[in-house]
Amino acid sequence: MPNTITEMIQFYSPFILAGNSILILILLISLLIISSRLKELKKKYKKFMNGSDEKNIEQLLLDNINLSNDISLKNKEIENRVSSLERDLQRCIQKVGVIRYNAFDDVGSDLSFSIALLDENDNGVVISGIYSRESSTTYAKKIVNGTSKHVLSAEELQAISESKKINY
């Protein structure tokens, strides 16, 4: 066992050197790990900042909030326009039924017809064209909720029924 400080330092110097080497190795490994994590964090930060080094996070967040508000307003405007279009579409012709027939025995080729043109609520018109050898006559009858206040022929009723089966 060494008695003086000099002897002590000489005796324990290999242990001190080994301890310091181990400590330096641990610190070096920690430095490499921290450096790797910092590199990953920088990548994430650049991606988050959208490649812009000029803006700070506060400005970026304010820009995104403003953009979000603008998009929200546009979305409400689009929803209002879609609702208006849906209301208008209910009154557009959506159902069509066509029936061709022979109105008279002496005329061939099914030249007479009945066409029903109805909206979503079964409102619209039924148009009939009656063809004979001497003349051709066309009639239009208003349809409300699938019925008419005028007497409908069997072909007109059939055209209305056909139109209700088909939705365009």
Short mmCIF file of C-alpha atoms in Angstrom, two decimals, residues 36-149:
data_model
loop_
_atom_site.label_atom_id
_atom_site.label_comp_id
_atom_site.label_asym_id
_atom_site.label_seq_id
_atom_site.Cartn_x
_atom_site.Cartn_y
_atom_site.Cartn_z
CA SER A 36 -28.98 10.93 -34.00
CA ARG A 37 -32.14 11.95 -32.15
CA LEU A 38 -31.43 15.62 -32.83
CA LYS A 39 -31.10 14.85 -36.55
CA GLU A 40 -34.49 13.10 -36.51
CA LEU A 41 -36.00 16.01 -34.60
CA LYS A 42 -34.60 18.47 -37.17
CA LYS A 43 -36.18 16.43 -40.00
CA LYS A 44 -39.53 16.46 -38.23
CA TYR A 45 -39.21 20.18 -37.54
CA LYS A 46 -38.44 20.95 -41.20
CA LYS A 47 -41.38 18.81 -42.28
CA PHE A 48 -43.60 20.55 -39.73
CA MET A 49 -42.41 23.96 -40.85
CA ASN A 50 -43.11 22.93 -44.43
CA GLY A 51 -39.56 23.71 -45.50
CA SER A 52 -39.84 27.36 -44.43
CA ASP A 53 -36.98 28.56 -42.27
CA GLU A 54 -38.15 32.18 -42.37
CA LYS A 55 -41.35 31.79 -40.35
CA ASN A 56 -41.53 30.96 -36.70
CA ILE A 57 -43.97 28.45 -35.28
CA GLU A 58 -46.34 31.16 -34.03
CA GLN A 59 -46.66 32.68 -37.51
CA LEU A 60 -47.12 29.25 -39.05
CA LEU A 61 -49.91 28.43 -36.58
CA LEU A 62 -51.62 31.77 -37.23
CA ASP A 63 -51.44 31.17 -40.99
CA ASN A 64 -52.95 27.70 -40.54
CA ILE A 65 -55.73 29.04 -38.31
CA ASN A 66 -56.58 31.70 -40.91
CA LEU A 67 -56.54 29.08 -43.66
CA SER A 68 -58.77 26.80 -41.58
CA ASN A 69 -61.25 29.66 -41.01
CA ASP A 70 -61.30 30.47 -44.75
CA ILE A 71 -61.91 26.82 -45.60
CA SER A 72 -64.70 26.64 -43.00
CA LEU A 73 -66.43 29.68 -44.53
CA LYS A 74 -66.09 28.24 -48.05
CA ASN A 75 -67.46 24.91 -46.80
CA LYS A 76 -70.54 26.62 -45.32
CA GLU A 77 -71.04 28.52 -48.57
CA ILE A 78 -70.81 25.27 -50.55
CA GLU A 79 -73.24 23.54 -48.17
CA ASN A 80 -75.74 26.39 -48.67
CA ARG A 81 -75.38 26.16 -52.45
CA VAL A 82 -75.81 22.36 -52.38
CA SER A 83 -78.95 22.71 -50.23
CA SER A 84 -80.34 25.25 -52.69
CA LEU A 85 -79.56 22.96 -55.62
CA GLU A 86 -81.21 20.01 -53.86
CA ARG A 87 -84.36 22.09 -53.30
CA ASP A 88 -84.36 23.15 -56.96
CA LEU A 89 -83.70 19.58 -58.10
CA GLN A 90 -86.88 18.38 -56.40
CA ARG A 91 -88.85 20.50 -58.88
CA CYS A 92 -86.92 19.28 -61.95
CA ILE A 93 -88.10 16.46 -64.18
CA GLN A 94 -86.73 13.28 -62.68
CA LYS A 95 -89.23 10.66 -63.78
CA VAL A 96 -90.15 9.94 -67.38
CA GLY A 97 -92.57 7.35 -68.67
CA VAL A 98 -93.35 6.79 -72.36
CA ILE A 99 -96.12 4.59 -73.72
CA ARG A 100 -96.72 4.11 -77.44
CA TYR A 101 -99.97 2.59 -78.62
CA ASN A 102 -102.49 2.32 -81.39
CA ALA A 103 -105.36 4.71 -80.67
CA PHE A 104 -107.52 3.40 -83.58
CA ASP A 105 -107.81 -0.03 -85.13
CA ASP A 106 -107.34 1.22 -88.72
CA VAL A 107 -103.94 2.87 -87.93
CA GLY A 108 -100.83 0.73 -87.36
CA SER A 109 -97.29 1.22 -86.02
CA ASP A 110 -98.20 2.54 -82.56
CA LEU A 111 -98.07 6.19 -83.66
CA SER A 112 -100.04 7.51 -80.66
CA PHE A 113 -98.20 8.13 -77.40
CA SER A 114 -98.46 9.29 -73.79
CA ILE A 115 -95.46 10.79 -72.00
CA ALA A 116 -95.42 11.49 -68.26
CA LEU A 117 -92.83 14.01 -67.05
CA LEU A 118 -92.73 14.17 -63.23
CA ASP A 119 -90.55 15.72 -60.53
CA GLU A 120 -89.51 14.12 -57.24
CA ASN A 121 -92.96 14.77 -55.72
CA ASP A 122 -94.83 13.31 -58.71
CA ASN A 123 -95.82 16.76 -59.98
CA GLY A 124 -95.58 17.57 -63.66
CA VAL A 125 -97.47 16.89 -66.88
CA VAL A 126 -98.68 14.03 -69.02
CA ILE A 127 -98.70 14.72 -72.76
CA SER A 128 -100.65 12.55 -75.16
CA GLY A 129 -100.53 12.59 -78.91
CA ILE A 130 -103.42 10.85 -80.68
CA TYR A 131 -102.72 9.96 -84.30
CA SER A 132 -105.42 9.06 -86.80
CA ARG A 133 -105.38 8.88 -90.60
CA GLU A 134 -107.09 12.26 -90.93
CA SER A 135 -105.46 14.23 -88.07
CA SER A 136 -103.16 14.30 -85.10
CA THR A 137 -104.15 15.85 -81.75
CA THR A 138 -102.00 16.59 -78.72
CA TYR A 139 -103.25 16.95 -75.14
CA ALA A 140 -101.44 18.05 -71.97
CA LYS A 141 -102.78 17.45 -68.47
CA LYS A 142 -101.29 18.79 -65.26
CA ILE A 143 -100.29 16.19 -62.66
CA VAL A 144 -100.17 17.05 -58.95
CA ASN A 145 -98.99 14.38 -56.49
CA GLY A 146 -99.40 11.71 -59.15
CA THR A 147 -103.02 12.53 -59.99
CA SER A 148 -104.87 14.95 -62.25
CA LYS A 149 -108.16 16.81 -61.91
#
